[in-house]
Structures are given as C-alpha cells and as structure tokens.
Amino acid sequence: MLSIKLQREGYDPFIDYLKGACIFLVVLTHCLPHTEYILFPLWGDQAVPLFLLIQDFHAYKYGVDKAVKMPNFVKLFNRIFKPFLLLLLFEVFLLVVVLQRDPLQVIKTAIIGGGIGPGSSYVWIYIQFALLLPVMALIIGLLNKIIGGKICLLMIALSCLLELVCIYIHIPEMFYRLLFFRYFFLIYLGYMWVEKGILLDNIRLLLSVVSIAFILMFAYTSINFEPLFFQTDWKIYHWICYFYVASLFLFFLKFCYNRLSTKLKEFIGLMGKYSFEIFLLQMFVFAFFPHGMLLVLVGNKYICAALTIILTVSLSILPVIVWKRWRELRSTAAE
C-alpha cells in the first residue's frame, strides 16, 4: 500500500504544489482547443475537484470535532468574495462605459453566469463548501459514533439522492452550475484524507479504475445514465468519478513532484500560493482577450491558436507572480 501524508501543522510545500498544478490546469481548460483528443477529462478537468478536496482537508485537518464552527464570515468576505465582487464591478464598468455594451444585457449575463469570465461558478461553490463543511463535520461526527465505517455507504446514498432530486425537479443548468450538488461526495473523500491519509491500495486502485471507466463513458459516449446520474454539460462531475482524483491521480502528481527541479517546484508553489489571485486574473483575461483581433493580425488560425495559448497563460499567471514577488521584496527591503 502506498500513502501520502499531508502536513496538518506548519507549511507544506506539496499542498502549494497541488494548488499550483490545479490553477495551471484551470487556465489550460479555458484556452486549449480540442481537449477531447488529449484525454483532458482524466487530468485537466480534475482541477476543481482537487481544489475542493484541499479545501476539505484544511477544514478538517484538526479533526471534525474542531470543524463544527461556522467560518469567519468577515474573513471569508475579505479573502474571497470582496476581490471577486471588485473584479466583477470593474468588468461591468469596462463593458458598459468603455466598450458601450447594453447595460441590461451585461447585468443579465453576470447574474446568469454568476460573474463575468470562465470559472466564476467556483467562487459560489467555494463559499457553499465553506458553509457546508462545518455542518457536515457535525453530521460525520455523529455518524461515526452510530454506524462507524459504514459512513461511506451513507455518503454515496446521499450523493445518489442529490442526483435523483436534480433529475426529478430537472433543475435548470444555470442554477445547477452554481450549486455544490455535483461535488458533495468530495466532502467525504477530503475527510478520509485527514483520517487515513491519501492511500493507494488494491481497493482504492480498483475504485480509481472504476472512476476512470465512468469518466471516459461520461466524456466520450452519448449514453444517458439517468436516473442514476443527472445528465448535464458537466458530464464527468459525479460521485463515482471522484475516487480517482482523491487517490490515483494524487500519486501521479506526487510522482511528477518528486522528479521536478527545485526551481520549477518553487515556481509551481508560488502559483499555488497565489492561486486565487491567478484565478481572478484569468477570468478577466479570458473575458476580454481579443481573439478576433489577433486572428485578423496573424491571419493563420493555427498560429493564432498557438499565440492565444501562450498569451492567455502568460497574462493569467505572470503578472500575479511578478506583482506579489515585487511586493515581498519591497516589504523585505523596508524592514
């Protein structure tokens, strides 16, 4: 059996590496064309589930009995929602005042999308998880005392129930996109990271293979799995797909981590440290990147596609790293 232990105390560079890898994959998700040909669902599309698993781990790492407090709402607002809201207001200003777009249409788009720019749903799901995790900590603590190891089966049953509810009421995708439902089972898997560590044994390897099989079926076939799984544009985000990202995929990332140069580890770690700032910037970059103008200037669609990838990735990541490092150096010099 293989295992990975995440540090519960002090700084853990591997966690920053995971977050850095995740935010890089998020950026790639929004700029790579024809991802279906490179099995992107098995690696690139695992970024958000992995981000949420890390959030779970941080919430529960001192034990579920200490995680039953509701989050600090002021801190949550200042750290997550305030910068997101400021970015949204700035984007609305640019679209309405500078680019002369229809104000009502811009506001309608922002409301329906939960923001302006790709990935805006993550902010709302992160906040829902922040509110849900203390409640689930209380429930998990009680269930552990009552049914012990059978909690996994109950969490699967609850996940299936959420799928059935979504199917029965046929929740509109614009709402479903902004809700935590499709990620609910990750709460249990993140809790298991704390209780057992990240493990890869025969059972978890088998479950990972099952997850991979379902990810490929969801992504590459037109099979309708209802009433077992709610059919939406978010094809691979179901409880049965998450055993893989919580186990086998982590060992793949650990394998890569052990073989990277020190400098590259540090850079990816910086991306992880500033992952939310990069996330916000990439929303802005992809919302306003002049794809049409670039195609007119370049003239060749293949060169244009390559330049789009290079420019959007660079503009989403490098300004944050440079700005943060400059502020750190300035602060150090002032001391």
Short mmCIF file of C-alpha atoms in Angstrom, two decimals:
data_model
loop_
_atom_site.label_atom_id
_atom_site.label_comp_id
_atom_site.label_asym_id
_atom_site.label_seq_id
_atom_site.Cartn_x
_atom_site.Cartn_y
_atom_site.Cartn_z
CA MET A 1 0.00 0.00 0.00
CA LEU A 2 1.26 3.47 -0.92
CA SER A 3 0.46 6.54 1.13
CA ILE A 4 0.89 10.31 1.09
CA LYS A 5 0.63 12.25 4.34
CA LEU A 6 -0.26 15.91 4.10
CA GLN A 7 1.11 18.05 6.92
CA ARG A 8 -1.50 19.28 9.39
CA GLU A 9 0.85 21.72 11.09
CA GLY A 10 3.12 24.34 9.52
CA TYR A 11 3.89 24.89 5.88
CA ASP A 12 3.52 22.02 3.42
CA PRO A 13 5.14 22.78 0.04
CA PHE A 14 3.35 19.81 -1.54
CA ILE A 15 -0.05 21.43 -0.89
CA ASP A 16 1.08 24.63 -2.62
CA TYR A 17 2.38 22.47 -5.47
CA LEU A 18 -1.05 20.80 -5.76
CA LYS A 19 -2.79 24.17 -5.80
CA GLY A 20 -0.29 25.47 -8.37
CA ALA A 21 -0.87 22.47 -10.61
CA CYS A 22 -4.63 22.96 -10.22
CA ILE A 23 -4.65 26.63 -11.18
CA PHE A 24 -2.41 25.90 -14.17
CA LEU A 25 -4.90 23.24 -15.30
CA VAL A 26 -7.77 25.71 -14.82
CA VAL A 27 -6.04 28.18 -17.15
CA LEU A 28 -5.38 25.43 -19.70
CA THR A 29 -9.03 24.39 -19.52
CA HIS A 30 -10.02 27.79 -20.85
CA CYS A 31 -7.50 28.05 -23.69
CA LEU A 32 -6.67 24.59 -25.05
CA PRO A 33 -8.63 23.64 -28.18
CA HIS A 34 -9.92 20.13 -28.91
CA THR A 35 -9.18 18.81 -25.43
CA GLU A 36 -11.15 15.67 -26.16
CA TYR A 37 -8.22 14.38 -28.23
CA ILE A 38 -5.74 14.52 -25.34
CA LEU A 39 -7.86 12.78 -22.68
CA PHE A 40 -8.25 16.11 -20.88
CA PRO A 41 -11.09 14.81 -18.66
CA LEU A 42 -8.59 12.49 -16.95
CA TRP A 43 -6.19 15.26 -15.94
CA GLY A 44 -7.14 18.82 -16.85
CA ASP A 45 -10.76 18.60 -15.73
CA GLN A 46 -9.72 17.30 -12.30
CA ALA A 47 -8.57 20.75 -11.14
CA VAL A 48 -11.78 21.91 -9.42
CA PRO A 49 -12.44 18.60 -7.61
CA LEU A 50 -8.84 18.68 -6.37
CA PHE A 51 -9.18 22.29 -5.22
CA LEU A 52 -12.29 21.31 -3.24
CA LEU A 53 -10.53 18.28 -1.72
CA ILE A 54 -7.78 20.61 -0.50
CA GLN A 55 -10.44 22.91 0.96
CA ASP A 56 -11.96 19.89 2.75
CA PHE A 57 -8.57 18.86 4.12
CA HIS A 58 -7.87 22.32 5.52
CA ALA A 59 -11.32 22.43 7.15
CA TYR A 60 -10.98 19.01 8.80
CA LYS A 61 -7.23 18.63 9.40
CA TYR A 62 -7.54 19.31 13.14
CA GLY A 63 -10.44 16.85 13.45
CA VAL A 64 -14.13 17.09 12.65
CA ASP A 65 -14.91 17.87 16.28
CA LYS A 66 -12.99 21.15 15.89
CA ALA A 67 -14.51 21.92 12.47
CA VAL A 68 -18.11 22.38 13.59
CA LYS A 69 -17.74 26.16 13.98
CA MET A 70 -19.13 28.25 11.18
CA PRO A 71 -16.45 30.10 9.19
CA ASN A 72 -15.31 33.62 9.96
CA PHE A 73 -17.68 35.49 7.65
CA VAL A 74 -15.63 38.68 7.68
CA LYS A 75 -12.50 36.75 6.68
CA LEU A 76 -14.43 34.80 4.05
CA PHE A 77 -15.83 38.03 2.61
CA ASN A 78 -12.47 39.84 2.57
CA ARG A 79 -10.46 36.90 1.23
CA ILE A 80 -12.87 35.50 -1.38
CA PHE A 81 -15.99 37.49 -2.12
CA LYS A 82 -14.70 41.07 -1.89
CA PRO A 83 -11.96 40.71 -4.56
CA PHE A 84 -14.38 38.73 -6.73
CA LEU A 85 -17.01 41.46 -6.39
CA LEU A 86 -14.49 44.23 -7.12
CA LEU A 87 -13.36 42.39 -10.25
CA LEU A 88 -16.97 41.95 -11.35
CA LEU A 89 -17.73 45.65 -10.88
CA PHE A 90 -14.60 46.57 -12.85
CA GLU A 91 -15.58 44.21 -15.67
CA VAL A 92 -19.10 45.66 -15.78
CA PHE A 93 -17.60 49.17 -15.90
CA LEU A 94 -15.35 48.23 -18.84
CA LEU A 95 -18.16 46.56 -20.76
CA VAL A 96 -20.76 49.26 -20.19
CA VAL A 97 -18.75 52.50 -20.05
CA VAL A 98 -15.69 51.75 -22.17
CA LEU A 99 -16.99 49.20 -24.68
CA GLN A 100 -20.53 50.65 -24.77
CA ARG A 101 -22.34 47.32 -24.30
CA ASP A 102 -26.02 47.20 -23.37
CA PRO A 103 -26.11 47.59 -19.54
CA LEU A 104 -29.14 45.35 -19.08
CA GLN A 105 -27.61 42.58 -21.18
CA VAL A 106 -24.29 42.83 -19.30
CA ILE A 107 -26.03 42.63 -15.90
CA LYS A 108 -28.22 39.76 -17.09
CA THR A 109 -25.15 37.85 -18.30
CA ALA A 110 -23.36 38.46 -15.00
CA ILE A 111 -26.35 37.25 -12.97
CA ILE A 112 -26.94 34.13 -15.07
CA GLY A 113 -23.23 33.27 -15.17
CA GLY A 114 -22.55 34.12 -11.53
CA GLY A 115 -19.90 36.51 -12.79
CA ILE A 116 -18.10 37.51 -15.96
CA GLY A 117 -15.40 35.23 -17.27
CA PRO A 118 -14.85 31.46 -17.21
CA GLY A 119 -14.83 29.62 -13.90
CA SER A 120 -16.98 32.11 -12.00
CA SER A 121 -19.07 29.27 -10.55
CA TYR A 122 -16.10 28.14 -8.43
CA VAL A 123 -16.39 31.18 -6.15
CA TRP A 124 -20.01 30.36 -5.32
CA ILE A 125 -19.23 26.67 -4.81
CA TYR A 126 -16.25 27.51 -2.59
CA ILE A 127 -18.48 29.69 -0.39
CA GLN A 128 -21.15 26.98 -0.23
CA PHE A 129 -18.49 24.45 0.82
CA ALA A 130 -17.23 26.86 3.48
CA LEU A 131 -20.76 26.95 4.93
CA LEU A 132 -21.49 23.26 4.39
CA LEU A 133 -18.27 21.76 5.80
CA PRO A 134 -19.00 22.66 9.48
CA VAL A 135 -22.49 21.18 9.15
CA MET A 136 -21.10 18.01 7.61
CA ALA A 137 -18.43 17.86 10.33
CA LEU A 138 -21.18 17.68 12.93
CA ILE A 139 -23.08 15.05 10.93
CA ILE A 140 -19.95 12.96 10.25
CA GLY A 141 -19.01 13.09 13.92
CA LEU A 142 -22.45 11.80 14.93
CA LEU A 143 -22.48 9.13 12.22
CA ASN A 144 -19.05 7.87 13.27
CA LYS A 145 -20.42 7.20 16.73
CA ILE A 146 -23.55 5.49 15.41
CA ILE A 147 -22.53 3.49 12.33
CA GLY A 148 -18.72 3.78 12.20
CA GLY A 149 -17.17 2.56 8.94
CA LYS A 150 -20.49 2.44 7.09
CA ILE A 151 -20.39 6.21 6.64
CA CYS A 152 -19.02 5.78 3.10
CA LEU A 153 -22.15 3.93 2.01
CA LEU A 154 -24.34 6.61 3.55
CA MET A 155 -22.44 9.40 1.78
CA ILE A 156 -22.81 7.53 -1.52
CA ALA A 157 -26.54 7.20 -0.81
CA LEU A 158 -26.81 10.94 -0.12
CA SER A 159 -24.91 11.70 -3.32
CA CYS A 160 -27.29 9.45 -5.27
CA LEU A 161 -30.24 11.18 -3.62
CA LEU A 162 -28.94 14.57 -4.80
CA GLU A 163 -28.67 13.16 -8.33
CA LEU A 164 -32.27 11.94 -8.14
CA VAL A 165 -33.53 15.27 -6.80
CA CYS A 166 -31.83 17.12 -9.67
CA ILE A 167 -33.37 14.69 -12.17
CA TYR A 168 -36.83 14.79 -10.60
CA ILE A 169 -37.10 18.59 -10.47
CA HIS A 170 -34.94 18.88 -13.61
CA ILE A 171 -33.04 21.79 -12.13
CA PRO A 172 -32.03 24.34 -14.81
CA GLU A 173 -28.35 24.09 -15.69
CA MET A 174 -27.81 27.81 -14.97
CA PHE A 175 -28.63 27.07 -11.30
CA TYR A 176 -27.05 23.62 -11.18
CA ARG A 177 -23.76 25.10 -12.38
CA LEU A 178 -23.59 27.39 -9.33
CA LEU A 179 -24.58 24.78 -6.74
CA PHE A 180 -22.42 22.32 -4.77
CA PHE A 181 -24.55 19.24 -5.57
CA ARG A 182 -22.24 17.60 -8.08
CA TYR A 183 -19.25 17.91 -5.72
CA PHE A 184 -20.93 16.77 -2.49
CA PHE A 185 -19.15 13.38 -2.25
CA LEU A 186 -15.77 15.15 -2.21
CA ILE A 187 -16.53 16.18 1.38
CA TYR A 188 -16.30 12.55 2.49
CA LEU A 189 -13.15 11.90 0.45
CA GLY A 190 -11.47 15.01 1.86
CA TYR A 191 -12.41 13.85 5.36
CA MET A 192 -10.77 10.48 4.59
CA TRP A 193 -7.58 12.33 3.60
CA VAL A 194 -7.47 13.56 7.18
CA GLU A 195 -8.45 10.27 8.82
CA LYS A 196 -6.39 7.82 6.76
CA GLY A 197 -4.09 9.89 4.60
CA ILE A 198 -4.03 9.63 0.81
CA LEU A 199 -3.84 5.90 0.17
CA LEU A 200 -3.42 3.65 -2.83
CA ASP A 201 -4.16 0.02 -2.05
CA ASN A 202 -5.91 -2.68 -4.03
CA ILE A 203 -9.41 -1.40 -3.17
CA ARG A 204 -8.62 2.23 -3.99
CA LEU A 205 -6.84 1.22 -7.18
CA LEU A 206 -9.93 -0.73 -8.24
CA LEU A 207 -12.20 2.20 -7.35
CA SER A 208 -9.90 4.54 -9.31
CA VAL A 209 -10.17 2.27 -12.35
CA VAL A 210 -13.97 2.31 -11.99
CA SER A 211 -13.84 6.11 -11.82
CA ILE A 212 -11.68 6.28 -14.93
CA ALA A 213 -14.09 3.99 -16.80
CA PHE A 214 -17.06 6.20 -15.89
CA ILE A 215 -15.17 9.42 -16.70
CA LEU A 216 -14.42 8.06 -20.17
CA MET A 217 -18.01 6.88 -20.67
CA PHE A 218 -19.44 10.21 -19.50
CA ALA A 219 -17.00 12.22 -21.64
CA TYR A 220 -16.81 10.16 -24.83
CA THR A 221 -20.16 8.42 -25.23
CA SER A 222 -23.72 9.63 -25.60
CA ILE A 223 -25.14 7.10 -23.13
CA ASN A 224 -27.92 8.55 -20.99
CA PHE A 225 -27.25 7.38 -17.43
CA GLU A 226 -30.41 8.82 -15.90
CA PRO A 227 -31.88 8.07 -13.42
CA LEU A 228 -28.51 7.09 -11.92
CA PHE A 229 -26.67 10.27 -12.88
CA PHE A 230 -28.05 13.68 -13.85
CA GLN A 231 -27.22 14.46 -17.48
CA THR A 232 -25.75 17.95 -17.88
CA ASP A 233 -22.91 19.74 -19.64
CA TRP A 234 -20.78 18.91 -16.57
CA LYS A 235 -20.58 15.32 -17.70
CA ILE A 236 -17.80 13.89 -15.53
CA TYR A 237 -18.67 15.52 -12.20
CA HIS A 238 -20.44 12.72 -10.34
CA TRP A 239 -19.60 10.95 -7.09
CA ILE A 240 -18.44 7.79 -8.86
CA CYS A 241 -15.71 9.74 -10.68
CA TYR A 242 -14.01 11.13 -7.56
CA PHE A 243 -12.26 8.02 -6.20
CA TYR A 244 -9.69 8.54 -8.96
CA VAL A 245 -8.89 12.20 -8.23
CA ALA A 246 -8.73 11.53 -4.47
CA SER A 247 -6.26 8.66 -4.84
CA LEU A 248 -4.56 7.53 -8.05
CA PHE A 249 -4.38 11.00 -9.62
CA LEU A 250 -2.69 12.33 -6.47
CA PHE A 251 0.02 9.68 -6.76
CA PHE A 252 0.60 10.71 -10.37
CA LEU A 253 1.04 14.33 -9.23
CA LYS A 254 3.33 13.19 -6.41
CA PHE A 255 5.39 11.19 -8.93
CA CYS A 256 5.81 14.35 -11.02
CA TYR A 257 6.60 16.43 -7.93
CA ASN A 258 9.46 14.13 -6.93
CA ARG A 259 11.05 14.49 -10.35
CA LEU A 260 10.79 18.24 -10.88
CA SER A 261 13.72 20.57 -10.46
CA THR A 262 13.84 22.72 -7.34
CA LYS A 263 13.26 25.91 -9.34
CA LEU A 264 10.20 24.51 -11.09
CA LYS A 265 8.78 23.24 -7.78
CA GLU A 266 9.23 26.73 -6.32
CA PHE A 267 7.51 28.38 -9.28
CA ILE A 268 4.55 25.99 -9.20
CA GLY A 269 4.43 26.51 -5.43
CA LEU A 270 4.20 30.27 -5.99
CA MET A 271 1.33 29.68 -8.39
CA GLY A 272 -0.35 27.67 -5.65
CA LYS A 273 0.30 30.32 -3.02
CA TYR A 274 -1.38 32.93 -5.21
CA SER A 275 -3.86 30.58 -6.88
CA PHE A 276 -6.95 32.66 -6.08
CA GLU A 277 -5.38 35.84 -7.46
CA ILE A 278 -4.43 33.94 -10.62
CA PHE A 279 -7.94 32.54 -10.80
CA LEU A 280 -9.45 36.04 -10.72
CA LEU A 281 -6.98 37.37 -13.28
CA GLN A 282 -7.62 34.51 -15.70
CA MET A 283 -11.35 35.27 -15.52
CA PHE A 284 -10.59 38.81 -16.66
CA VAL A 285 -8.05 37.75 -19.31
CA PHE A 286 -10.36 35.26 -20.99
CA ALA A 287 -13.36 37.58 -20.78
CA PHE A 288 -11.54 40.40 -22.59
CA PHE A 289 -8.87 38.68 -24.70
CA PRO A 290 -9.19 39.99 -28.31
CA HIS A 291 -9.41 36.67 -30.16
CA GLY A 292 -10.91 38.22 -33.30
CA MET A 293 -8.35 41.00 -33.48
CA LEU A 294 -5.48 38.53 -33.04
CA LEU A 295 -6.79 36.34 -35.86
CA VAL A 296 -7.03 39.37 -38.16
CA LEU A 297 -3.46 40.43 -37.30
CA VAL A 298 -1.94 36.96 -37.66
CA GLY A 299 -4.06 35.64 -40.50
CA ASN A 300 -3.31 31.96 -39.82
CA LYS A 301 -5.73 30.17 -37.49
CA TYR A 302 -3.13 27.66 -36.29
CA ILE A 303 -0.57 30.31 -35.40
CA CYS A 304 -3.36 32.31 -33.83
CA ALA A 305 -4.36 29.34 -31.68
CA ALA A 306 -0.78 28.83 -30.52
CA LEU A 307 -0.34 32.53 -29.71
CA THR A 308 -3.67 32.55 -27.87
CA ILE A 309 -2.50 29.74 -25.60
CA ILE A 310 0.88 31.37 -24.94
CA LEU A 311 -0.54 34.85 -24.33
CA THR A 312 -3.54 33.87 -22.20
CA VAL A 313 -1.48 31.54 -19.99
CA SER A 314 1.24 34.16 -19.57
CA LEU A 315 -1.17 37.04 -18.93
CA SER A 316 -3.13 34.97 -16.41
CA ILE A 317 -0.14 33.86 -14.33
CA LEU A 318 2.97 36.03 -14.73
CA PRO A 319 1.52 39.43 -13.69
CA VAL A 320 0.38 37.95 -10.37
CA ILE A 321 3.73 36.27 -9.68
CA VAL A 322 5.72 39.38 -10.62
CA TRP A 323 3.46 41.71 -8.61
CA LYS A 324 3.48 39.51 -5.50
CA ARG A 325 7.24 38.96 -5.62
CA TRP A 326 7.85 42.67 -6.11
CA ARG A 327 5.70 43.46 -3.06
CA GLU A 328 7.55 40.84 -0.99
CA LEU A 329 10.94 42.24 -2.00
CA ARG A 330 9.77 45.76 -1.31
CA SER A 331 8.47 44.73 2.11
CA THR A 332 11.72 42.95 2.92
CA ALA A 333 13.78 45.97 1.85
CA ALA A 334 11.64 48.25 4.03
CA GLU A 335 12.40 46.14 7.09
#
